[in-house]
Structures are given as structure tokens and as C-alpha cells.
Amino acid sequence: MGKQPHVVVIPYPAQGHVAPLLKLATKIAKHGIKVTFVNTEFIHAKIMASTPDKAEELSPVRLVSFPDGLEEGDDRNDFIKARNSMFRVMPGHLKDLIEKINKSSDSEQITCVIADISVKWALEVAQSMGIPRAVVIPYGPACLVLALHIPKLLEAGLIDTNGTALNDGLISLSEESLAWNGKEFPWSFPVDSNIEKLFFEFATAVAQTVRISNWVLSNSFYELDSSSCDLVPSILPIGPLLVSNHSGHFAGSLRPEDSTCLSWLDKQPMGSVIYVALGSITTLNQQQFDELALGLESSCQPFLWIVRSDLVTESFRGFPDGFKERIGSRGKIVEWAPQEKVLANSSLACFLSHCGWNSTMEGLSMGVPFLCWPYFGDQYQNKNYICEGWKIGLELTPDENGVVTRHEIQKKVKKLLSDDGIKANSVKLKEMARRSLVEGGSSFNNFQKFIVQMKSS
Ligand code: UDP
């Protein structure tokens, strides 16, 4: 009799990576496959502190954790330090874990290691142990295509060895997919050249990581960007990965969700609320924070605004004078929300978003039009897809000083809410996403294919 399959799943330790991989892990476990999910101890503690007591008992996924090699007070936002430290200590822990599982039971063995594209070392450990490997792409297929084209871009003299575009024109990778602006590559980070270098290094390593993987799982669906998917023959789009497809368990939030916003949403008129959430790491300066507050105030719509405790960079001086009194119950402000449940609420009118890939997938899966405010990484190209490709949103344009003003916010909210074309496209895309996940749909079929192949590998 064959051994019972057991997979190990390893995300990159950040909100936008942990959540989609945990959703994938849960989906796999629902197919009767044992799943061990590996976090760093730091992330594990955050998940446990943010999760209701029963989740651990109910979850079909077993969570374990490794040290990341950093000291307690070390800055885990220091990408370079964190990357080096994890690379030093985590491969050894992974090897030990796999050996321990394989030894502990005659009927079980690790069938597959599933790792985030940014955790190449885990796939290398699996390769060295002869274990099949799946890589998960937590960003869109267009970014994957770009990363895989880096050698060609270098050869054509379109970028230099630091990843900087050598001229101003747009870069097109195929006739059908959206072109890239050379100032908006996912690795572009003009304020810190060391970080930009690290991001470009990550992007350059993608081709090799894909090469050593038996499966390339993408949190997207084929119909959403078929031209990019067609450029990567090995890609298996299996998304959108949504928590709402599963019941209870770990949602993968690193912060406690404030559910009071759901009952507040239930009291708002249908299609009226602006949901404002800029993801887990985006920050604003006080001036920009004030403009956003005053823009929401002048929009005259109800709004739900996620104000994380670390949203404002320098010392936070609070909301503009009298803001909270003036908006009264028209505005609800929380530190962290159950985002998918918020987006699914019928009171929503639009999603003012930084266009992180998870937020993009979640918003479009719920049919909510976007107001786009990208900051860095893949967010600019995601915004281009939202506004130009799929036509389900509008962009907030900064003024000559780089500030998105209250007038811009007020103007674009009004424009978006009266645009029936955008609303209709959003509903169409929601339906496309839904169809891809149900029996016979493209993501459904790709996921089945992956499970069958993995079980028999
Ligand atoms: N999110 C959430 N509650 C919030 C704000 C965000 O659960 O109040 C989740 C959101 O659903 C998404 C993730 O945080 O899954 C953010 O990921 P994304 O890729 O959009 O952006 P990042 O944080 O990586 O910049």
C-alpha cells in the first residue's frame, strides 16, 4: 500500500505571503492530504495571538514554527538582514523536520514541499532530498513573465545589470499583454538602492526557482490574464485563493480582526460605502494622511477606513482637528478588518486600495470597483491591469508635489460611483472568477491536476 501523502508548506514571512499560502494549505488539506505549515516563530506568535481560540482545533492544517535566527529586538523589516539570517538557519530546521516526519511513521512521508517563490532555499532543500516541489507565485502572472524575461531584457540592452531601464519607452513582452513602464518594475525602489538591488536579485532568481520546481502554482485564474499565462507553459493558475471558500480555521491574519465593522456595514445603504485599506505595510506621512481623511470627509459617502497603528510614518499627530466629530457615524475606523468579509458586503461601493495582489484578487472576486493608489513593487502594474486592462477602476493621481489631494479623492470617488461601465465590468469579472473555481472551471481543473499528480508522484 502507498504511503499517505503529507506536504510541507512554507510562506515568506509577511502578511501578503502567509495568508494566500495558508488558504492554499487549507484547500489542499480539504482533499485529505496532511499539511504541515511552517512559519517563523515571530510570525507564528502573531497568528496565534490574532486567531480565535478554537481555530487551532478546527484547522485541518498543522502549524509549526522555526526560529528565523534574529534576536528578539531585531528589525524584521530590514530585508537584507532578515534574508541573510533566515537563509543561515532555516534550511537546517526544514531538513530536520522532514526527516523527523518521514521517520516517525511507516505510513506517511513528505510527498511535496510547497514554497513561496521568495523562499528558494526550501525548494533547494527538497531538491537535495529528492522530494517533489511546487512553487507558489503570490503576485500576478504578468510579474512572473517579466522576471522570466530578465535575461532577454539584459541582452536587448533594455535594462542594466541593476535592473534599471535604459530608456524611457514602454517595454512590451508580447502583443497582447500590458506593456511595462521601466520606472515601475516590481523591483523599482528609488529611495533605497540597496533594497532595489535585493529586489532585483529576488526577481533574477525567479527563473532558477521555477526551473527546479515540478509545479508553478499561481494565485490567479487563466481567463484573467491569459496572454501572460500563455507565456509561461508550466504555470498552473489555481486562484483566486480566498478564505471565504473555507469555513473557520486560520485566516492567516497577523493582526486581530475587528469585526465590529461588519455590523456597521450591515447598517449602511446598499452600494454606498468606500472601503479604504492600503494593505499591511504601506505607510503615509502626516500630510498625506490628513488629505486622505479630508478627502473621505468631503466625499459625503459612508466609509470604512483601516488605520493600522503603524500607518503613519513619523510620529502620528492624530486625525485633522474636529474630523471625528464632523464625520460622526458616517465613518468607521478600525485597525484591521476581516477584509474578504468586508468586500463581500453588499453595502460596498468601491475599494480604495494600494493594489497589492491579494487585495486585487479579493476585490475583483467580490465585484467591487477600485480606486487605485499604488505605492511600490507590483502595485503599479496591478493598477494598470485594473484601470486599463480589466477596466474595473480608476487611478488616484498625485499632484506635482506627489500628494493625492482631498480634491482628487472627492473627484474620483464621484466619477467612479457614477461609472456604470466600470460597475458592469466588475460584476463580469466577479462571475469569471467564480466560474474558474467551480467544477469544470480552469482553476478547479488545474488544482485537481496538481493534486492528482502530486499524490501519484
Ligand atoms: N487585510 C486584512 N485586513 C485589513 C487589511 C488587509 O485582512 O484590514 C489583508 C487583505 O485581505 C490581504 C492582505 O491583508 O489578503 C494584504 O495583502 P496585499 O497583497 O493586498 O498587500 P500587502 O500587505 O502585501 O502590501
Coordinates of C-alpha atoms and ligand atoms in Angstrom, one line a residue:
M1 CA 0.0 0.0 0.0
G2 CA 1.3 3.5 -0.9
K3 CA 2.2 5.9 1.9
Q4 CA -0.2 8.6 2.9
P5 CA 0.8 11.9 1.3
H6 CA 1.9 14.7 3.6
V7 CA 3.0 18.1 2.3
V8 CA 5.1 20.9 3.9
V9 CA 4.1 24.5 3.0
I10 CA 6.4 27.4 3.6
P11 CA 5.5 31.1 3.1
Y12 CA 7.7 34.1 3.0
P13 CA 7.2 35.7 6.5
A14 CA 5.0 38.6 5.6
Q15 CA 1.2 39.2 5.6
G16 CA 0.7 39.2 1.8
H17 CA 2.5 35.8 1.6
V18 CA 1.4 34.0 4.7
A19 CA -2.3 34.5 4.0
P20 CA -2.5 33.1 0.5
L21 CA -0.3 30.2 1.3
L22 CA -2.4 29.3 4.3
K23 CA -5.5 29.5 2.1
L24 CA -3.8 27.1 -0.3
A25 CA -2.7 24.8 2.5
T26 CA -6.3 24.6 3.8
K27 CA -7.6 23.9 0.3
I28 CA -5.1 21.0 -0.1
A29 CA -5.9 19.6 3.4
K30 CA -9.6 19.5 2.4
H31 CA -8.5 17.0 -0.2
G32 CA -7.5 14.6 2.5
I33 CA -3.8 15.4 2.3
K34 CA -1.9 16.0 5.6
V35 CA -0.4 19.5 5.6
T36 CA 2.3 20.9 7.9
F37 CA 2.6 24.7 7.6
V38 CA 5.9 26.3 8.6
N39 CA 6.2 29.8 9.9
T40 CA 9.0 31.7 11.6
E41 CA 8.4 31.8 15.3
F42 CA 7.9 35.6 15.0
I43 CA 5.0 35.1 12.5
H44 CA 3.6 32.1 14.3
A45 CA 3.2 34.1 17.5
K46 CA 1.4 36.8 15.6
I47 CA -1.0 34.4 14.0
M48 CA -1.8 32.7 17.3
A49 CA -2.4 36.0 19.0
S50 CA -4.8 37.1 16.2
T51 CA -6.7 33.9 15.9
P52 CA -9.8 32.8 17.9
D53 CA -9.1 30.0 20.4
K54 CA -11.0 27.3 18.5
A55 CA -9.2 27.8 15.2
E56 CA -6.3 25.5 16.0
E57 CA -8.6 22.6 16.9
L58 CA -10.7 23.2 13.8
S59 CA -7.9 23.7 11.4
P60 CA -7.1 20.8 9.1
V61 CA -3.6 22.3 8.8
R62 CA -0.9 21.8 11.4
L63 CA 1.1 24.9 12.2
V64 CA 4.8 24.6 13.2
S65 CA 7.5 27.2 13.6
F66 CA 11.2 27.7 13.2
P67 CA 13.5 30.4 14.6
D68 CA 14.5 32.9 11.9
G69 CA 17.9 33.4 13.5
L70 CA 17.2 37.0 14.5
E71 CA 17.3 38.4 18.1
E72 CA 14.0 39.4 19.7
G73 CA 14.5 43.2 19.3
D74 CA 16.0 43.0 15.7
D75 CA 14.2 44.9 13.0
R76 CA 12.5 42.3 10.8
N77 CA 11.7 44.9 8.2
D78 CA 15.4 45.1 7.5
F79 CA 15.0 42.9 4.4
I80 CA 18.7 42.2 3.9
K81 CA 19.4 41.3 7.4
A82 CA 16.3 39.1 7.7
R83 CA 17.0 37.3 4.4
N84 CA 20.6 36.5 5.4
S85 CA 19.6 35.3 8.8
M86 CA 16.8 33.1 7.6
F87 CA 19.0 31.6 4.9
R88 CA 21.6 30.8 7.5
V89 CA 19.3 28.9 10.0
M90 CA 16.1 27.8 8.3
P91 CA 17.3 25.2 5.7
G92 CA 18.7 23.1 8.5
H93 CA 15.5 23.2 10.5
L94 CA 13.5 22.2 7.4
K95 CA 15.7 19.2 6.7
D96 CA 15.3 18.1 10.3
L97 CA 11.5 18.5 10.2
I98 CA 11.2 16.4 7.0
E99 CA 13.5 13.7 8.3
K100 CA 11.6 13.6 11.6
I101 CA 8.2 13.3 9.8
N102 CA 9.5 10.6 7.5
K103 CA 11.0 8.6 10.3
S104 CA 8.1 8.9 12.7
S105 CA 5.6 6.9 10.7
D106 CA 5.8 4.0 8.3
S107 CA 2.6 5.0 6.6
E108 CA 3.4 8.7 6.0
Q109 CA 6.1 10.5 4.1
I110 CA 6.6 14.0 2.8
T111 CA 5.3 13.9 -0.8
C112 CA 5.9 17.5 -1.7
V113 CA 7.4 20.8 -0.4
I114 CA 5.3 23.8 -1.4
A115 CA 7.1 27.1 -1.0
D116 CA 6.7 30.8 -1.8
I117 CA 8.8 32.0 -4.8
S118 CA 10.8 34.1 -2.3
V119 CA 11.8 31.0 -0.3
K120 CA 14.0 29.4 -2.8
W121 CA 16.1 27.7 -0.1
A122 CA 13.2 25.5 0.9
L123 CA 12.8 24.2 -2.7
E124 CA 16.6 23.6 -2.8
V125 CA 16.4 21.6 0.5
A126 CA 13.5 19.5 -1.1
Q127 CA 15.5 19.0 -4.2
S128 CA 18.6 17.8 -2.3
M129 CA 16.3 15.3 -0.5
G130 CA 14.7 14.1 -3.7
I131 CA 11.3 15.4 -2.8
P132 CA 8.9 16.9 -5.5
R133 CA 8.5 20.7 -5.3
A134 CA 5.8 23.2 -6.0
V135 CA 6.5 26.9 -6.1
V136 CA 3.7 29.4 -5.3
I137 CA 3.6 32.8 -7.1
P138 CA 1.8 35.2 -4.8
Y139 CA 1.8 38.0 -7.4
G140 CA 0.2 38.2 -10.8
P141 CA 1.3 36.2 -13.9
A142 CA 2.5 39.4 -15.6
C143 CA 5.2 39.9 -12.9
L144 CA 6.2 36.3 -13.3
V145 CA 6.6 36.8 -17.0
L146 CA 8.7 39.9 -16.5
A147 CA 11.0 38.1 -14.1
L148 CA 11.5 35.3 -16.5
H149 CA 12.3 37.8 -19.3
I150 CA 15.1 39.4 -17.4
P151 CA 17.9 37.7 -19.4
K152 CA 16.2 38.8 -22.6
L153 CA 15.8 42.4 -21.4
L154 CA 19.5 42.5 -20.4
E155 CA 20.5 41.0 -23.8
A156 CA 18.4 43.5 -25.7
G157 CA 20.0 46.4 -23.7
L158 CA 16.7 47.5 -22.3
I159 CA 17.8 47.3 -18.6
D160 CA 21.3 47.3 -17.0
T161 CA 22.6 44.7 -14.5
N162 CA 20.9 46.6 -11.6
G163 CA 17.6 46.2 -13.3
T164 CA 17.3 49.9 -14.2
A165 CA 15.6 50.7 -17.5
L166 CA 18.0 52.3 -20.0
N167 CA 15.4 54.4 -21.9
D168 CA 12.0 56.0 -21.3
G169 CA 9.8 53.9 -23.6
L170 CA 7.4 51.3 -22.6
I171 CA 8.6 47.7 -22.6
S172 CA 6.3 45.1 -24.3
L173 CA 6.7 41.4 -23.7
S174 CA 4.0 40.2 -26.0
E175 CA 1.5 41.9 -28.3
E176 CA -1.5 41.1 -26.0
S177 CA -0.2 41.7 -22.5
L178 CA 0.1 45.2 -21.0
A179 CA 3.5 46.9 -21.5
W180 CA 5.8 47.9 -18.6
N181 CA 6.9 51.3 -17.7
G182 CA 10.6 51.0 -16.9
K183 CA 10.2 53.2 -13.8
E184 CA 7.6 50.9 -12.4
F185 CA 9.2 47.5 -12.4
P186 CA 8.3 45.4 -9.3
W187 CA 11.9 45.7 -8.1
S188 CA 12.0 49.6 -8.6
F189 CA 12.7 51.2 -5.2
P190 CA 14.2 54.6 -6.0
V191 CA 14.5 55.7 -2.3
D192 CA 16.9 52.9 -1.4
S193 CA 19.3 51.4 -3.9
N194 CA 20.3 48.5 -1.6
I195 CA 16.7 47.4 -1.4
E196 CA 16.3 47.8 -5.1
K197 CA 19.3 45.6 -5.6
L198 CA 17.9 43.0 -3.3
F199 CA 14.5 43.0 -5.1
F200 CA 16.2 42.7 -8.4
E201 CA 18.2 39.8 -7.1
F202 CA 15.0 38.1 -6.0
A203 CA 13.5 38.7 -9.4
T204 CA 16.6 37.4 -11.2
A205 CA 16.4 34.2 -9.1
V206 CA 12.8 33.5 -10.1
A207 CA 13.8 31.7 -13.3
Q208 CA 16.1 29.2 -11.5
T209 CA 13.4 28.7 -8.8
V210 CA 10.8 27.9 -11.4
R211 CA 13.3 25.5 -13.1
I212 CA 13.8 23.4 -10.0
S213 CA 10.0 23.2 -9.3
N214 CA 7.8 20.5 -10.6
W215 CA 4.7 22.8 -10.4
V216 CA 4.2 26.5 -10.7
L217 CA 1.1 27.5 -8.8
S218 CA -0.3 31.0 -9.4
N219 CA -2.9 32.9 -7.3
S220 CA -4.8 34.0 -10.4
F221 CA -7.1 32.4 -12.9
Y222 CA -6.3 31.7 -16.5
E223 CA -9.0 33.9 -18.0
L224 CA -7.9 37.0 -16.0
D225 CA -4.6 37.3 -17.9
S226 CA -4.5 34.5 -20.5
S227 CA -1.8 36.3 -22.5
S228 CA 0.7 36.3 -19.6
C229 CA -0.2 32.7 -18.7
D230 CA 0.4 31.6 -22.2
L231 CA 4.0 32.9 -22.0
V232 CA 4.7 30.5 -19.1
P233 CA 3.9 27.0 -20.2
S234 CA 4.4 25.4 -16.8
I235 CA 2.0 27.8 -14.9
L236 CA -1.0 26.4 -13.1
P237 CA -3.3 29.2 -12.2
I238 CA -5.4 27.9 -9.3
G239 CA -6.8 31.1 -7.8
P240 CA -8.4 33.2 -6.6
L241 CA -7.2 31.8 -3.2
L242 CA -10.0 33.0 -0.9
V243 CA -10.6 32.4 2.7
S244 CA -14.3 32.5 2.1
N245 CA -14.1 29.2 0.2
H246 CA -13.4 27.5 3.5
S247 CA -15.1 27.7 6.9
G248 CA -13.4 29.0 10.0
H249 CA -9.9 27.9 10.7
F250 CA -6.9 30.2 10.4
A251 CA -7.4 33.1 8.1
G252 CA -3.7 34.0 8.1
S253 CA -4.1 37.4 9.7
L254 CA -1.1 38.7 11.6
R255 CA -3.3 41.3 13.4
P256 CA -6.5 40.8 15.3
E257 CA -9.5 41.4 13.1
D258 CA -12.0 43.9 14.4
S259 CA -15.4 42.5 13.4
T260 CA -17.4 45.5 14.7
C261 CA -17.1 46.9 11.2
L262 CA -19.3 44.1 9.8
S263 CA -22.3 45.1 11.9
W264 CA -21.6 48.8 11.0
L265 CA -21.6 47.8 7.3
D266 CA -24.9 46.0 7.6
K267 CA -26.5 49.3 8.6
Q268 CA -25.3 51.2 5.6
P269 CA -27.3 51.6 2.3
M270 CA -26.5 49.1 -0.4
G271 CA -23.6 50.2 -2.7
S272 CA -22.7 53.3 -0.6
V273 CA -19.5 52.6 1.4
I274 CA -16.0 53.5 0.4
Y275 CA -13.6 50.8 1.9
V276 CA -10.2 52.2 2.4
A277 CA -7.3 49.7 3.1
L278 CA -3.7 50.1 2.0
G279 CA -2.5 46.6 2.9
S280 CA -0.2 45.6 5.7
I281 CA 3.0 47.6 5.1
T282 CA 2.1 50.8 3.2
T283 CA 2.7 54.0 5.1
L284 CA 1.7 57.6 4.8
N285 CA 3.2 60.8 6.1
Q286 CA 1.0 63.0 8.3
Q287 CA 0.2 65.5 5.4
Q288 CA -0.9 62.7 3.2
F289 CA -2.9 61.1 6.0
D290 CA -4.7 64.4 6.6
E291 CA -5.5 64.8 2.9
L292 CA -7.0 61.3 2.8
A293 CA -9.1 62.0 5.9
L294 CA -10.4 65.2 4.5
G295 CA -11.0 63.6 1.1
L296 CA -13.1 61.0 2.7
E297 CA -15.0 63.6 4.6
S298 CA -15.7 65.7 1.5
S299 CA -16.8 62.6 -0.5
C300 CA -20.1 62.7 1.5
Q301 CA -20.2 58.8 1.3
P302 CA -20.1 56.5 4.3
F303 CA -16.6 55.0 4.6
L304 CA -14.7 52.2 6.4
W305 CA -11.1 53.1 6.8
I306 CA -8.3 50.7 8.0
V307 CA -5.9 52.8 10.1
R308 CA -3.2 50.5 11.3
S309 CA -1.2 51.6 14.3
D310 CA 1.9 51.9 12.0
L311 CA 0.1 53.5 9.0
V312 CA 1.6 57.0 9.6
T313 CA 5.4 57.1 9.3
E314 CA 6.6 59.9 11.6
S315 CA 5.1 60.5 15.0
F316 CA 1.4 60.4 14.4
R317 CA -0.3 63.6 15.4
G318 CA -3.8 62.2 15.1
F319 CA -6.8 63.0 12.8
P320 CA -7.3 66.5 11.5
D321 CA -9.0 68.9 14.0
G322 CA -12.6 68.1 14.6
F323 CA -12.6 65.3 11.9
K324 CA -14.1 62.6 14.1
E325 CA -16.8 64.9 15.4
R326 CA -17.7 66.0 11.9
I327 CA -18.0 62.6 10.4
G328 CA -19.8 61.0 13.4
S329 CA -21.2 57.6 12.5
R330 CA -20.7 58.2 8.7
G331 CA -17.2 56.9 9.0
K332 CA -16.0 53.7 10.7
I333 CA -12.3 53.4 11.6
V334 CA -10.7 50.2 12.7
E335 CA -7.1 48.9 12.9
W336 CA -7.6 45.7 10.9
A337 CA -10.7 44.1 9.4
P338 CA -11.7 40.7 8.0
Q339 CA -11.1 42.1 4.5
E340 CA -12.8 39.4 2.4
K341 CA -16.0 39.6 4.5
V342 CA -15.9 43.4 4.2
L343 CA -15.5 43.2 0.4
A344 CA -18.4 40.7 0.2
N345 CA -20.8 43.1 2.0
S346 CA -23.5 44.5 -0.3
S347 CA -23.1 48.0 1.2
L348 CA -19.7 48.5 -0.5
A349 CA -19.5 51.0 -3.3
C350 CA -15.7 50.8 -4.0
F351 CA -12.4 49.8 -2.7
L352 CA -9.7 52.5 -2.3
S353 CA -6.7 50.2 -2.4
H354 CA -2.9 50.2 -2.7
C355 CA -3.4 47.4 -5.3
G356 CA -1.4 44.6 -3.6
W357 CA -2.0 41.4 -5.5
N358 CA -4.1 39.8 -2.7
S359 CA -6.3 42.9 -2.3
T360 CA -6.6 43.0 -6.1
M361 CA -7.7 39.3 -6.3
E362 CA -10.1 39.7 -3.3
G363 CA -11.7 42.9 -4.6
L364 CA -12.2 41.6 -8.1
S365 CA -13.6 38.3 -6.8
M366 CA -16.2 40.2 -4.9
G367 CA -17.1 42.5 -7.9
V368 CA -16.0 45.7 -6.1
P369 CA -14.7 48.6 -8.3
F370 CA -11.3 50.1 -7.4
L371 CA -9.8 53.4 -6.6
C372 CA -6.2 52.7 -7.1
W373 CA -3.4 54.2 -5.1
P374 CA -0.2 52.1 -5.7
Y375 CA 3.0 52.6 -3.8
F376 CA 5.7 50.2 -4.8
G377 CA 6.5 46.7 -6.1
D378 CA 3.9 45.1 -8.4
Q379 CA 1.3 47.5 -7.3
Y380 CA 1.8 49.9 -10.3
Q381 CA 1.3 47.2 -12.9
N382 CA -1.7 45.8 -10.9
K383 CA -3.2 49.3 -11.1
N384 CA -2.6 49.3 -14.9
Y385 CA -4.4 46.0 -15.2
I386 CA -7.3 47.2 -13.0
C387 CA -7.7 50.6 -14.9
E388 CA -6.6 49.8 -18.4
G389 CA -6.7 46.0 -18.8
W390 CA -9.9 45.0 -17.0
K391 CA -11.5 48.5 -16.7
I392 CA -12.7 47.9 -13.2
G393 CA -11.3 51.0 -11.5
L394 CA -9.8 54.5 -11.7
E395 CA -6.5 55.8 -10.6
L396 CA -5.9 58.5 -7.9
T397 CA -3.3 60.8 -9.4
P398 CA -0.8 62.6 -7.1
D399 CA -0.3 66.4 -7.7
E400 CA 3.0 68.0 -8.7
N401 CA 4.3 67.5 -5.1
G402 CA 3.4 63.8 -5.0
V403 CA 0.4 64.3 -2.8
V404 CA -3.0 62.8 -3.5
T405 CA -5.2 65.7 -2.5
R406 CA -8.6 65.7 -0.9
H407 CA -10.0 67.2 -4.1
E408 CA -8.6 64.4 -6.2
I409 CA -10.2 61.9 -3.8
Q410 CA -13.5 63.6 -3.8
K411 CA -13.5 64.0 -7.6
K412 CA -12.5 60.4 -8.4
V413 CA -15.0 58.9 -5.9
K414 CA -17.8 60.8 -7.6
K415 CA -16.6 59.8 -11.1
L416 CA -16.2 56.1 -10.1
L417 CA -19.6 55.9 -8.4
S418 CA -21.3 57.2 -11.5
D419 CA -19.5 55.0 -14.0
D420 CA -21.9 52.2 -14.9
G421 CA -19.4 50.7 -17.4
I422 CA -16.9 50.0 -14.5
K423 CA -19.6 48.6 -12.4
A424 CA -20.7 46.2 -15.1
N425 CA -17.1 45.1 -15.8
S426 CA -16.6 44.4 -12.1
V427 CA -19.6 42.2 -12.0
K428 CA -18.5 40.4 -15.1
L429 CA -15.0 39.7 -13.6
K430 CA -16.5 38.5 -10.4
E431 CA -18.6 36.0 -12.3
M432 CA -15.5 34.9 -14.3
A433 CA -13.6 34.4 -11.1
R434 CA -16.4 32.4 -9.6
R435 CA -16.7 30.2 -12.7
S436 CA -13.0 29.4 -12.7
L437 CA -13.3 27.9 -9.2
V438 CA -16.4 25.8 -9.7
E439 CA -16.3 22.2 -11.1
G440 CA -15.2 22.3 -14.7
G441 CA -13.6 25.8 -14.3
S442 CA -10.0 26.5 -15.2
S443 CA -8.7 26.9 -11.7
F444 CA -10.7 24.0 -10.4
N445 CA -9.2 21.7 -13.2
N446 CA -5.7 23.0 -12.6
F447 CA -6.0 22.4 -8.9
Q448 CA -7.3 18.8 -9.4
K449 CA -4.5 18.2 -11.8
F450 CA -2.0 19.3 -9.3
I451 CA -3.5 17.1 -6.5
V452 CA -3.7 14.0 -8.7
Q453 CA -0.1 14.4 -10.0
M454 CA 1.3 15.2 -6.5
K455 CA -0.4 12.2 -4.9
S456 CA 1.0 9.9 -7.5
S457 CA 4.5 11.4 -7.6
Ligands
UDP1 N1 -6.0 42.6 5.0 C1 -6.9 42.2 6.0 N2 -7.4 43.2 6.8 C2 -7.2 44.5 6.6 C3 -6.3 44.9 5.6 C4 -5.8 43.9 4.8 O1 -7.2 41.0 6.2 O2 -7.7 45.3 7.4 C5 -5.4 41.5 4.2 C6 -6.0 41.5 2.8 O3 -7.2 40.8 2.8 C7 -4.9 40.9 2.0 C8 -3.6 41.2 2.8 O4 -4.0 41.8 4.0 O5 -5.1 39.5 2.0 C9 -2.8 42.3 2.1 O6 -2.1 41.7 1.1 P1 -1.8 42.5 -0.3 O7 -1.1 41.6 -1.2 O8 -3.1 43.2 -0.8 O9 -0.9 43.7 0.2 P2 0.5 43.8 1.1 O10 0.0 43.9 2.5 O11 1.3 42.6 0.8 O12 1.1 45.1 0.7

